Coordinates of C-alpha atoms in Angstrom, one line a residue:
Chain A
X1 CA -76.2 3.4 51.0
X2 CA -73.7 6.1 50.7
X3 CA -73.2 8.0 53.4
X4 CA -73.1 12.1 53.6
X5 CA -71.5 13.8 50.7
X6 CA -68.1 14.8 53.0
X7 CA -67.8 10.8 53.5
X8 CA -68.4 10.4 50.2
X9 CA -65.4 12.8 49.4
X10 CA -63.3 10.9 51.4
X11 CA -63.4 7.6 50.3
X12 CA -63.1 9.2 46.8
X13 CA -60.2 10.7 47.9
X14 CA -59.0 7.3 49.1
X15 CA -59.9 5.0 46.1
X16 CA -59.6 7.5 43.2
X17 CA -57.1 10.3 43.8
X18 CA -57.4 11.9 40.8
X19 CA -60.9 11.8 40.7
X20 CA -63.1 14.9 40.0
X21 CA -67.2 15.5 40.7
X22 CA -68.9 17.9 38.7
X23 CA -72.4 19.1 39.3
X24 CA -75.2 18.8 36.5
X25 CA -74.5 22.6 36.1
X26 CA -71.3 22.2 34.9
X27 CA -69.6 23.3 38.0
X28 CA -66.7 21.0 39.9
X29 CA -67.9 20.5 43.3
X30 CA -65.2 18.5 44.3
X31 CA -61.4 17.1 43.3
X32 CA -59.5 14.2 44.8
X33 CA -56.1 15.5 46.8
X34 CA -53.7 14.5 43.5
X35 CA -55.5 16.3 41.0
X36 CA -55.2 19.2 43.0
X37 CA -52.0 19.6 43.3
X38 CA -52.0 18.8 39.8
X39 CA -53.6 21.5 39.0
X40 CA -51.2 23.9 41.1
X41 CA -53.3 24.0 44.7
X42 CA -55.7 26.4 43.2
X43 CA -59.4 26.4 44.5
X44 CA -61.0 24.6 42.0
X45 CA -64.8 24.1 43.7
X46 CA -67.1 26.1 41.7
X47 CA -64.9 26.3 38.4
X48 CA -66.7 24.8 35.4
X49 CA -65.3 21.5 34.1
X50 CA -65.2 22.7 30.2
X51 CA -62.8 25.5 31.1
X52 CA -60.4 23.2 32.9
X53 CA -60.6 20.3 30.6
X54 CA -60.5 20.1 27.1
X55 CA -62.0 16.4 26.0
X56 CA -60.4 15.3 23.0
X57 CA -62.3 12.2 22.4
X58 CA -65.1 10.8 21.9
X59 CA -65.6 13.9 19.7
X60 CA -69.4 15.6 21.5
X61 CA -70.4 19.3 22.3
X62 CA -69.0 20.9 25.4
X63 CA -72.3 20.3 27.0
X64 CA -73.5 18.1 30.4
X65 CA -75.8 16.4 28.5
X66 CA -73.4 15.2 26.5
X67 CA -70.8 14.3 29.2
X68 CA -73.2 12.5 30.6
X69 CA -74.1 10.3 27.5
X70 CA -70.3 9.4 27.4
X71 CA -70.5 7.7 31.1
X72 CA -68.7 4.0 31.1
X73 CA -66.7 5.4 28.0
X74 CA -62.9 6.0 27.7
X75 CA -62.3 9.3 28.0
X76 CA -59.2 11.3 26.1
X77 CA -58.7 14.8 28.0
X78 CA -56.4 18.1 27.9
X79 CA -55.2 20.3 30.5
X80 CA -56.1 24.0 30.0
X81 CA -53.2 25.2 31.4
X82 CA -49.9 25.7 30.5
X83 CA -48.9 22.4 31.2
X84 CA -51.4 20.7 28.7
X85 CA -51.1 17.6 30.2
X86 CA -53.1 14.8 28.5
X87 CA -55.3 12.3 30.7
X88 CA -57.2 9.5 30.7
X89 CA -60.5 9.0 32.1
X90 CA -63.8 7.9 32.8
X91 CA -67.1 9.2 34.1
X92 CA -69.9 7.8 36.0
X93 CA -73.4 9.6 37.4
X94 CA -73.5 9.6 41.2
X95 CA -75.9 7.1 42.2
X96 CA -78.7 7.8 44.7
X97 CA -77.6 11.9 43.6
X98 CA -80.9 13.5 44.3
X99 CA -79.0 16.2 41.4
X100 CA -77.4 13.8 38.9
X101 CA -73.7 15.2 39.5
X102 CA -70.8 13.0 37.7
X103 CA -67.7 11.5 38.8
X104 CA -64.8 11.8 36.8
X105 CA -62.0 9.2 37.4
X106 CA -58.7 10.3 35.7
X107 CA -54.9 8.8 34.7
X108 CA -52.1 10.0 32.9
X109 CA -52.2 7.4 31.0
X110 CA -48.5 7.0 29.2
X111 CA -47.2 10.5 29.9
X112 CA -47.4 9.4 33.4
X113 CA -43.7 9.4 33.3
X114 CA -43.6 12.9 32.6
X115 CA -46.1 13.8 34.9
X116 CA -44.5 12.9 38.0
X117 CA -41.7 14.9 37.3
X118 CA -43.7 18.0 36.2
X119 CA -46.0 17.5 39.5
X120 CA -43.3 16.1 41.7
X121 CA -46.0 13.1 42.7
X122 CA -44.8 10.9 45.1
X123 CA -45.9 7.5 46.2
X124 CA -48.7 8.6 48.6
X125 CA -50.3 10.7 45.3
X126 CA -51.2 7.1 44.1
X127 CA -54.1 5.1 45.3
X128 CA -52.0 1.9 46.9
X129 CA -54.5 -0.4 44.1
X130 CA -52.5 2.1 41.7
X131 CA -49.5 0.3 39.5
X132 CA -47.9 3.5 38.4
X133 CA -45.2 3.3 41.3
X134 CA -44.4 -0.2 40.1
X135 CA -44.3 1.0 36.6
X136 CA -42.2 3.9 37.6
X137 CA -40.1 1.2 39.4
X138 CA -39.7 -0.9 36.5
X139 CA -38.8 1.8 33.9
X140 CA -36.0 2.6 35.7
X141 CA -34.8 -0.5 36.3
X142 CA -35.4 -1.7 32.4
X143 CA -33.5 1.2 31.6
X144 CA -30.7 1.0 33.8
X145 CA -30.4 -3.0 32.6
X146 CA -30.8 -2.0 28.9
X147 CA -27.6 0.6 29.7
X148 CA -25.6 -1.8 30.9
X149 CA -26.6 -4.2 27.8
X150 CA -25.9 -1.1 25.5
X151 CA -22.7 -1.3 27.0
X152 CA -21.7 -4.6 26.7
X153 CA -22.4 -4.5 22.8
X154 CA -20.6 -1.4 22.4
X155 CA -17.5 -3.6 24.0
X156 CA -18.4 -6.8 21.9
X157 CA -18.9 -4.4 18.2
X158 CA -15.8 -3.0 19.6
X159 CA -13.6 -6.4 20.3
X160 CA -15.1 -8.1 16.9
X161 CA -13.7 -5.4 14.7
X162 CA -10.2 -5.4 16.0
X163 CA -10.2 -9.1 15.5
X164 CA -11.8 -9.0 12.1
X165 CA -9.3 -6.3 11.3
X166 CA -6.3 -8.9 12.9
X167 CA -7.5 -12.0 11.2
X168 CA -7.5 -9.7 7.8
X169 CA -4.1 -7.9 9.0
X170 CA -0.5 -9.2 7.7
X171 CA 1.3 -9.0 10.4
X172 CA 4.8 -8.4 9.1
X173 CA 4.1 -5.4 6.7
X174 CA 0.8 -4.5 7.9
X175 CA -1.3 -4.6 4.6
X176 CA -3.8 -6.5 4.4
X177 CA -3.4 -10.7 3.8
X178 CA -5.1 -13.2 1.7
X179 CA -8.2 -13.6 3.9
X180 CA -9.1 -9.9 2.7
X181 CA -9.2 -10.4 -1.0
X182 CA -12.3 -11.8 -1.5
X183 CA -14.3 -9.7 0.8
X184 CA -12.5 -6.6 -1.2
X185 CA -13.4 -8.1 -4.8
X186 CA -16.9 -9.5 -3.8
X187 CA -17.6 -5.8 -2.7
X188 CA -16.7 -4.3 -5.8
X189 CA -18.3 -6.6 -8.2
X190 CA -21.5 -6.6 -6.6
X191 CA -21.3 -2.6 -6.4
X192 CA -20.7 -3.1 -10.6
X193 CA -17.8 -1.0 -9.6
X194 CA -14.8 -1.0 -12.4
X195 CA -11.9 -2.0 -11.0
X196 CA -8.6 -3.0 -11.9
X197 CA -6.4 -6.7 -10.6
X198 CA -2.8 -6.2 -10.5
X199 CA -0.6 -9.4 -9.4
X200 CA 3.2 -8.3 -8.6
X201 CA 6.1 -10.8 -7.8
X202 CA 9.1 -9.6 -6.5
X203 CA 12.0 -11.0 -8.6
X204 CA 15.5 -11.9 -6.8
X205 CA 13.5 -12.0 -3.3
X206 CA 14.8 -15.3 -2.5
X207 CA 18.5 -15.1 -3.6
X208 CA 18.0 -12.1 -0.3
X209 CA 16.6 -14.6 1.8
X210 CA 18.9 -17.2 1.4
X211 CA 22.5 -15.1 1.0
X212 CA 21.4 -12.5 4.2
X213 CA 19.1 -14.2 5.9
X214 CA 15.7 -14.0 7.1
X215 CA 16.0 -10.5 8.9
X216 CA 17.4 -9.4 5.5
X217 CA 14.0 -10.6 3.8
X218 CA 11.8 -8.8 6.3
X219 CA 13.1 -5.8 5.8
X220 CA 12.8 -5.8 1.8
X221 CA 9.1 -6.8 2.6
X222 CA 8.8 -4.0 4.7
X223 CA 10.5 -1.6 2.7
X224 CA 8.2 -3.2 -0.1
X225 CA 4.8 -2.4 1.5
X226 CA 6.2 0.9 2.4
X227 CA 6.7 2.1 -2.0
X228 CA 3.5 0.2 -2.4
X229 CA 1.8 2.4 0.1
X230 CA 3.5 5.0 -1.5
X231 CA 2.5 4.6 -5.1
X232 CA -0.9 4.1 -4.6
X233 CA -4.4 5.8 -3.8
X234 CA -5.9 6.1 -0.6
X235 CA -9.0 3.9 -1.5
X236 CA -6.6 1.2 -3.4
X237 CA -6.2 -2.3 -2.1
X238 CA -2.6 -3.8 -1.6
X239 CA -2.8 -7.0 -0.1
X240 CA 0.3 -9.4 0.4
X241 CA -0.9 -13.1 -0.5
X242 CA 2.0 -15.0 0.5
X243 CA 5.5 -14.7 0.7
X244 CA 6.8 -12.1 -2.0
X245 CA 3.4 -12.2 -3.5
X246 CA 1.4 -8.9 -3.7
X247 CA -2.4 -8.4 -5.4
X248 CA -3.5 -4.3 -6.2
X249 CA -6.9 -3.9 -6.2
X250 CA -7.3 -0.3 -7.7
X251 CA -10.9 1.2 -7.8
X252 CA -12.4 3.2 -9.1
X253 CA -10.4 2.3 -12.3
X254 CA -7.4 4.1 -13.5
X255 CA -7.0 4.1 -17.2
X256 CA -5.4 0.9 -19.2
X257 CA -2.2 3.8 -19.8
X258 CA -2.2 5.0 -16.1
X259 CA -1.7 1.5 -14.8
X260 CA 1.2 0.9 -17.1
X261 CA 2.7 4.5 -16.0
X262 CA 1.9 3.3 -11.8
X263 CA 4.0 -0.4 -13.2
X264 CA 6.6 1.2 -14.2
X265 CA 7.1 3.7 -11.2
X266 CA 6.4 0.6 -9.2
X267 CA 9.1 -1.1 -11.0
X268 CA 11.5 1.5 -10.9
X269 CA 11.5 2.5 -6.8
X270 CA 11.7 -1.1 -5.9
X271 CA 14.5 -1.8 -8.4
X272 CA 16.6 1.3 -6.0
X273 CA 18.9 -1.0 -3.9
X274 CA 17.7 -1.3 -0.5
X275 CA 20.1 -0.6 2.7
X276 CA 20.2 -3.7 5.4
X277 CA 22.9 -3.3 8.0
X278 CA 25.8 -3.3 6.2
X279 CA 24.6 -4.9 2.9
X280 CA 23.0 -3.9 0.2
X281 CA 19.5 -5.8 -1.5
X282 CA 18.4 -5.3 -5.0
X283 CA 15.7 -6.7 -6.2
X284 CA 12.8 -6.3 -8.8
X285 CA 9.1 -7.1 -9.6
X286 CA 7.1 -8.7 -12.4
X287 CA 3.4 -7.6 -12.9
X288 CA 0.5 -8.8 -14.6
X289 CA -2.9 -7.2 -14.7
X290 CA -6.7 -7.4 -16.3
X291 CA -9.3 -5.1 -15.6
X292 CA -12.8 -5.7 -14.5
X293 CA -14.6 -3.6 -17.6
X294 CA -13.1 -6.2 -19.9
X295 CA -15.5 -9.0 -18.7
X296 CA -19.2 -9.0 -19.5
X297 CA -19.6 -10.5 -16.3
X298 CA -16.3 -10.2 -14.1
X299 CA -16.1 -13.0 -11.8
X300 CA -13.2 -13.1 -9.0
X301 CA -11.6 -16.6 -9.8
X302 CA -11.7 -16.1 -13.8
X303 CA -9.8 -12.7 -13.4
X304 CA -7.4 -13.7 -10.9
X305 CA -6.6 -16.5 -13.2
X306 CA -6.4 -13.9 -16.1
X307 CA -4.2 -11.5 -13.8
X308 CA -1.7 -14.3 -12.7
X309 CA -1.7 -15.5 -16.2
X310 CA -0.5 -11.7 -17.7
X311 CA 2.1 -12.4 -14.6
X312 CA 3.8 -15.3 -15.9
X313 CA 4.3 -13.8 -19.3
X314 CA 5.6 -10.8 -18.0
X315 CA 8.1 -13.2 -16.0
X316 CA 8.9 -15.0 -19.2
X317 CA 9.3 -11.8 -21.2
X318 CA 12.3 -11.1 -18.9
X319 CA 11.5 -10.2 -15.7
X320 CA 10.9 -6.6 -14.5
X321 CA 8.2 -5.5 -16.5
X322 CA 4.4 -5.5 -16.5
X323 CA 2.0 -7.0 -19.1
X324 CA -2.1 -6.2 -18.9
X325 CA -3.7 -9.8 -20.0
X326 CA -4.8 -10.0 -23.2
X327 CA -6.6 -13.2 -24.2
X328 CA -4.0 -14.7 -26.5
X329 CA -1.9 -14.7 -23.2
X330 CA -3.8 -17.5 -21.9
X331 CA -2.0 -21.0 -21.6
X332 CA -3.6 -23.4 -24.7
X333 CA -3.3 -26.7 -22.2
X334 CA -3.1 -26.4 -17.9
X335 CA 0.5 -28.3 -18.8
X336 CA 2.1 -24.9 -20.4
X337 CA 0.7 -23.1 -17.4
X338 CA 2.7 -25.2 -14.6
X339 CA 5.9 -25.0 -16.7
X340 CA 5.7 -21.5 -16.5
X341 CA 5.4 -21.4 -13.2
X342 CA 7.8 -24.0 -12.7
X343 CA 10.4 -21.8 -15.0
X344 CA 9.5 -18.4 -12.7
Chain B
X1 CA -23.1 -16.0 39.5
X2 CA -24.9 -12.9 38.0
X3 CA -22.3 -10.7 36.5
X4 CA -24.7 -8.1 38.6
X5 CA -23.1 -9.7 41.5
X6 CA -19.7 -9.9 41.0
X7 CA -19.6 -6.2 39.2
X8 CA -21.2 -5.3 42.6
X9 CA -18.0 -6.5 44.8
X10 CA -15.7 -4.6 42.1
X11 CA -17.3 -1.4 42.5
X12 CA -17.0 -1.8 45.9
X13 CA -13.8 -2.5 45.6
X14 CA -12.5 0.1 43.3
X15 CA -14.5 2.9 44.6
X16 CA -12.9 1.6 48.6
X17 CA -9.2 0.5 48.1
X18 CA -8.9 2.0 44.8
X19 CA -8.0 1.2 41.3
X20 CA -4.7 -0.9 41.6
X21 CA -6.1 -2.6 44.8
X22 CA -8.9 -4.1 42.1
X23 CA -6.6 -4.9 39.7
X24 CA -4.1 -6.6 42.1
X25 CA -7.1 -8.8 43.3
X26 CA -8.3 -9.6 39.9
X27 CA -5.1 -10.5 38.9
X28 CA -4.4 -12.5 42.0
X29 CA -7.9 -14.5 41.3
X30 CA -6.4 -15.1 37.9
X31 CA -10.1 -13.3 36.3
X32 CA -8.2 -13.3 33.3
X33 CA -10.2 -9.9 32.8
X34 CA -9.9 -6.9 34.7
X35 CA -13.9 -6.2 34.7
X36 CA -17.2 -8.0 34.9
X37 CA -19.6 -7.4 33.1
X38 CA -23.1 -6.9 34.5
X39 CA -24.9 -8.7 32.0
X40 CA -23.4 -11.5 32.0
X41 CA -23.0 -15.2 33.8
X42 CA -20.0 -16.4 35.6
X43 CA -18.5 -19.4 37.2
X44 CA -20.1 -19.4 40.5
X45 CA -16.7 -20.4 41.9
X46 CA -15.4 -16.7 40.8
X47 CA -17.4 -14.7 43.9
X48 CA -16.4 -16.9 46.6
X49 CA -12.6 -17.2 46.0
X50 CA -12.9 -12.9 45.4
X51 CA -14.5 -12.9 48.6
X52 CA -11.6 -14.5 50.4
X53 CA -9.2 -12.7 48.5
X54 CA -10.4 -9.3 49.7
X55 CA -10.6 -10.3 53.0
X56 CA -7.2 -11.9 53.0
X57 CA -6.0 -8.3 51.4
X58 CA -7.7 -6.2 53.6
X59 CA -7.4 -8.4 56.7
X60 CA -10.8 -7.9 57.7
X61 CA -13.8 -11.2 58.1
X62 CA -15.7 -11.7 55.0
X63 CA -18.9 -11.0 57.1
X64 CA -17.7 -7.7 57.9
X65 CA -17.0 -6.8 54.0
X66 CA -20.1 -8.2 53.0
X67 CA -22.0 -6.1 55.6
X68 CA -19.7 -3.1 53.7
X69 CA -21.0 -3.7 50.1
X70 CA -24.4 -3.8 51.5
X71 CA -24.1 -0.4 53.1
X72 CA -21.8 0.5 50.1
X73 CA -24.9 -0.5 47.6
X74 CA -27.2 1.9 49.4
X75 CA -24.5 4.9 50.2
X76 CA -22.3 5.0 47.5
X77 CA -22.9 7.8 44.9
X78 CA -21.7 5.1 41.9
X79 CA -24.5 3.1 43.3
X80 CA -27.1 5.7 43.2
X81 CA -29.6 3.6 40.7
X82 CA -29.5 0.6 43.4
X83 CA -30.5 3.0 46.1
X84 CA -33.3 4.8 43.9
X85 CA -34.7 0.9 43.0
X86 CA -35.2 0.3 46.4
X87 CA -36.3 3.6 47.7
X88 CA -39.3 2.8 45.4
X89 CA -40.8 0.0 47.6
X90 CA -42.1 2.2 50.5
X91 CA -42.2 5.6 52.0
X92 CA -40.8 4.9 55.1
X93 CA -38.7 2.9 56.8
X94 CA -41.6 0.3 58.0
X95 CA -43.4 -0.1 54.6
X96 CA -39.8 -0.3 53.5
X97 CA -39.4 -3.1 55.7
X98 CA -42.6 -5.1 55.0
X99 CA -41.6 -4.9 51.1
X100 CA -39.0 -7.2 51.3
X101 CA -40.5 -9.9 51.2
X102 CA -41.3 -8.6 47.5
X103 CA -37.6 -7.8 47.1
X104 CA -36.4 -10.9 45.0
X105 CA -39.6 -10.7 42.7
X106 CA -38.7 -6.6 42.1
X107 CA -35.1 -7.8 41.3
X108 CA -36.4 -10.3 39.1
X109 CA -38.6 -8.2 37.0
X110 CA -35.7 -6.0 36.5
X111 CA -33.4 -8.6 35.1
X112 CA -34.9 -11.6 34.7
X113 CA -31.9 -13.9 35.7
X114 CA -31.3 -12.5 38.9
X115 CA -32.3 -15.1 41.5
X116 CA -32.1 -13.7 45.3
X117 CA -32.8 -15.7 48.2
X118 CA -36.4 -15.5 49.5
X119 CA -37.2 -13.1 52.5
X120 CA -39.6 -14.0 55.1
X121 CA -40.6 -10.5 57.5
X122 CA -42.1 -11.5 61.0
X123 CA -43.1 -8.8 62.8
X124 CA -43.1 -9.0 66.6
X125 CA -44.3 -5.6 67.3
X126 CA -44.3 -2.3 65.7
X127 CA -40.8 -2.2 67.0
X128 CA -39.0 -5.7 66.8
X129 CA -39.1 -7.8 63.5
X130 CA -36.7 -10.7 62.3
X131 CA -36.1 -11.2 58.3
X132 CA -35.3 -15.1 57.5
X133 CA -33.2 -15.3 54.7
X134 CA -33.4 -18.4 52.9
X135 CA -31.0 -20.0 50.6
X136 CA -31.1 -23.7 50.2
X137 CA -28.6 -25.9 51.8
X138 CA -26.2 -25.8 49.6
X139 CA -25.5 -21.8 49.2
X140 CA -23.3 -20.4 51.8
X141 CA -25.2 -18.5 54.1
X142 CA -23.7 -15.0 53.0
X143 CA -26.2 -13.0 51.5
X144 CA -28.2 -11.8 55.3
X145 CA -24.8 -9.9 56.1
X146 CA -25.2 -8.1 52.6
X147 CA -28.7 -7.4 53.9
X148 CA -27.4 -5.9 57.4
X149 CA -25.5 -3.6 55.6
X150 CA -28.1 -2.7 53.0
X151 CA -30.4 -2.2 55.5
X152 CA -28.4 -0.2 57.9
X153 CA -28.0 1.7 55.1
X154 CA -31.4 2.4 53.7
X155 CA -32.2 3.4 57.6
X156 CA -29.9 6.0 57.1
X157 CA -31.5 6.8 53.8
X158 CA -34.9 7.0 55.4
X159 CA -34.0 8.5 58.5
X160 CA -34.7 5.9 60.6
X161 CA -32.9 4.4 63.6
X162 CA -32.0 0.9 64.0
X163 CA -30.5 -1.8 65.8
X164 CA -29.6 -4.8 63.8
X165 CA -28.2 -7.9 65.1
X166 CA -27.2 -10.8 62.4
X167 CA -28.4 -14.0 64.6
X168 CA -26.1 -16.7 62.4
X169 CA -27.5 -19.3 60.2
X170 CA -28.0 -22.9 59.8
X171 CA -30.3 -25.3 57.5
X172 CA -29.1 -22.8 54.8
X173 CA -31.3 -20.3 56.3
X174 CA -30.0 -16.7 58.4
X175 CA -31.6 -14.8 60.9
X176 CA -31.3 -10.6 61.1
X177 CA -33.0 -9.2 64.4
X178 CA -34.5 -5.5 63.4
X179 CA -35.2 -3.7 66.2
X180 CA -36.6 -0.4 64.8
X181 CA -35.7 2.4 67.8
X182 CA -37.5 5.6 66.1
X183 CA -38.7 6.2 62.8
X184 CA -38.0 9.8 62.1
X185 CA -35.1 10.0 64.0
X186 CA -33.1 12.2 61.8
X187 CA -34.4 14.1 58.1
X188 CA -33.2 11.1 55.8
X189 CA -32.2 11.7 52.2
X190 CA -34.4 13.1 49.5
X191 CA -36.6 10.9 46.8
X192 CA -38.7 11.7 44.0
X193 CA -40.2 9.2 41.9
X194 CA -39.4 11.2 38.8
X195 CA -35.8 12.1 39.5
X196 CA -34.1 9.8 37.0
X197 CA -30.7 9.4 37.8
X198 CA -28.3 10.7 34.5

């Protein structure tokens, strides 16, 4: 047996915090020591339940009979007040209630996070059964351990560029090196981007290195990547792919005529003599090139092939020039195509 | 070791002796990096040999810095979130007490490969209570001057005052004598449950 309705209230109070009791005329007789500071301090005896709380589900008529017919259901409720706070509850008749008043037992549910702030609710608002101070506990921690993991990832994205950027880097010149090219040309086939391959070897580069020397060399490379730089668009690719060996990537295309006019400026700055200490370096370059729109279905080894190809003719043709590949360029037997390159 | 750990004692470190004091030590334990990072695992050798390296620098016991980063995990404004984490196990200094027995689970259901030594809280009366701290035999018996510190600390915090006594160790277990002289001795620091730090 229950006792008298103020012990009643108290072990409400106790058990379910939040909890309110409505009388079968609508009427809140009592509210559990959270809810009313939830609800600002304000008296709430004698206020009806429907003006305080808005149910949202189960759908039903603002009526007791009603509320009644929900009882051992989940509950979805609003706030009146400004705050709107939504809740979660559930509703039980008093038993033994000579008057058949209800019980309402109510959460925050997920917004509970929220709520604490908004209500300032400290540990003692919860019943000591309740896990919202654990929850509470745990978000923080989660969050503070998912920070510290944000920022380890930030460190590793951070450490795994530069070294993707190093391992693609030439250190010398700083263009890019051979490791790039396929990445660059994979990219633009599968985009169905048009593109043009340009392949440029310097000519004279190793009479430099052998009658000045090494430091000699470095510099013309340098000074190399610099007119490259130069000479070329901001999006273009200039990649050096081994010792005086150069690839242009240009996308998007320039026009067959435009590539021949870029050759021969190409040709022309890095035919200028170039200053080292007290000497003096001249040296030239040979291109060959093929463009992507040619091919039904451009394919990176097949036009590399083509490119180096329209290279060795240029190189045959005299040096210091630049041929676009045409197919009656390409070698009739793999023999002819070592020669040539033995002969460059 | 938890990288949790050892990011603890460089904190500590940095926000004490300072920037170059850190780096000096790191470079002196040869860390080959000049942070740790609290999400991941290192050689358990690394904490030790810092340990002895900071005490060395600063000519003070180990015990006594230990006891330091425990109060320096509680006090320290950079270590406001470890103060907040444990301010959520009680509302006064007493439950406070009485939770630790729960403190390694609540560390562990933050990160899950955070293993403290288990706590055991007797309580002689309302005043006098001795925390065992056990390790295992084979883990220096460090981690209960931490715990003087910490607690010391969250006393502080709560506005309590104590008298704590580390009794020494042995069968890798430690002894800590609270003896609790008033409970609302002073106001204590503020907590709300909803008053996520940044």
């Amino acid at each position: 047996m229950i006792g008298q309705p103020s012990q009643l209230c108290a072990l409400l109070d106790t058990l379910c915090p939040m909890h309110v009791m409505v009388d079968p005329t609508g009427h809140i007789r009592h509210a559990g020591p959270t809810l009313i500071k939830v609800l600002g301090g304000a008296p709430v005896r004698g206020r009806r339940f429907f003006e305080m709380f808005e149910l949202l589900r189960p759908t039903m008529p603002c009526t007791m009979v009603a509320l009644r017919a929900a009882s051992g259901q989940r509950l979805h409720l609003r706030l009146r007040d400004g705050s709107r706070s939504e809740m979660k509850g559930v509703l039980m008749p008093l038993p033994d209630g000579p008057d058949g008043a209800l019980v309402v037992n109510l959460s925050f549910g997920l917004s509970v996070v929220a709520a604490v702030s908004r209500y300032d609710l400290t540990n003692a608002d919860f019943a000591a059964t309740d896990l919202t101070v654990e929850m509470l506990y745990l978000v923080e921690a989660k969050s503070a351990a998912m920070d510290a993991s944000r920022k380890l990832n930030l460190r590793l994205q951070g450490a795994k560029i530069a070294a993707e950027e190093q391992a693609f880097t030439d250190t010398l010149t700083g263009l890019h090196n051979r490791r790039a090219l396929e990445p660059v040309l994979t990219r633009l086939i599968e985009a169905g981007e048009d593109f043009a391959l340009m392949h440029l070897d310097l000519d004279h580069f190793k009479q430099v290195n052998d009658t000045l020397g090494h430091a000699a060399g470095d510099h013309v490379l340098e000074v190399v990547a610099a007119i490259l730089r130069e000479e070329t668009r901001k999006g273009d690719t200039i990649i050096r792919a081994g010792g005086d060996e150069f690839v242009l990537i240009f996308a998007p295309l320039i026009k067959a005529g435009n590539l021949n006019d870029i050759a021969a400026r190409l040709i022309r700055r890095l035919e200028q003599p170039i200053a080292f200490r007290d000497q003096i370096c001249r040296i030239s370059a040979s291109l060959g090139s093929t463009l992507s729109h040619d091919y039904p279905d451009p394919a990176i080894e097949r036009m590399m092939e083509d490119a180096d190809c329209a290279l060795y003719a240029a190189k045959e043709a005299g040096r210091g020039r630049h041929l676009a590949f045409t197919p009656d360029l390409r070698p009739r037997a793999p023999s002819d195509r070592a020669a040539a390159r033995q002969r460059a | 070791m938890h990288g949790l750990i050892n990011r603890a004692i460089e904190m500590f470190v940095r926000d004490t002796y300072g920037r170059k004091a850190w780096v000096a030590l790191a470079v002196r334990c040869d860390l080959g990096s000049t942070e740790f990072e609290a999400m991941l695992t290192y050689d358990d050798a690394i904490t030790p040999a810092l340990l002895r390296g900071l005490a060395r620098e600063q000519d003070k016991p180990v015990e006594t810095l230990l006891e330091d980063i425990g109060t320096y995990l509680v006090s320290h404004p950079s270590a406001e979130r470890v103060r907040r984490l444990l301010r959520f196990s009680g509302d006064d200094f007493t439950e406070f007490l009485r939770s630790l027995d729960d403190l390694p689970a609540r560390a562990r259901l933050a990160v899950p490969d955070l293993i403290l030594p288990r706590l055991e809280l007797r309580e002689h009366n309302l005043q006098n209570f001795s925390l065992k701290v056990c390790h295992g035999a084979d883990i220096p018996p460090v981690f209960g001057h931490v715990l003087v510190g910490l607690l010391r600390a969250m006393a502080d915090d709560y506005g309590a005052l104590v008298l704590l006594d580390h009794k020494g160790g042995s069968g890798g277990t430690e002894v800590i004598c609270v003896n609790l002289l008033e409970s609302a001795f002073a106001k204590g620091r503020s907590f709300a449950l909803g008053q996520v730090p940044r």
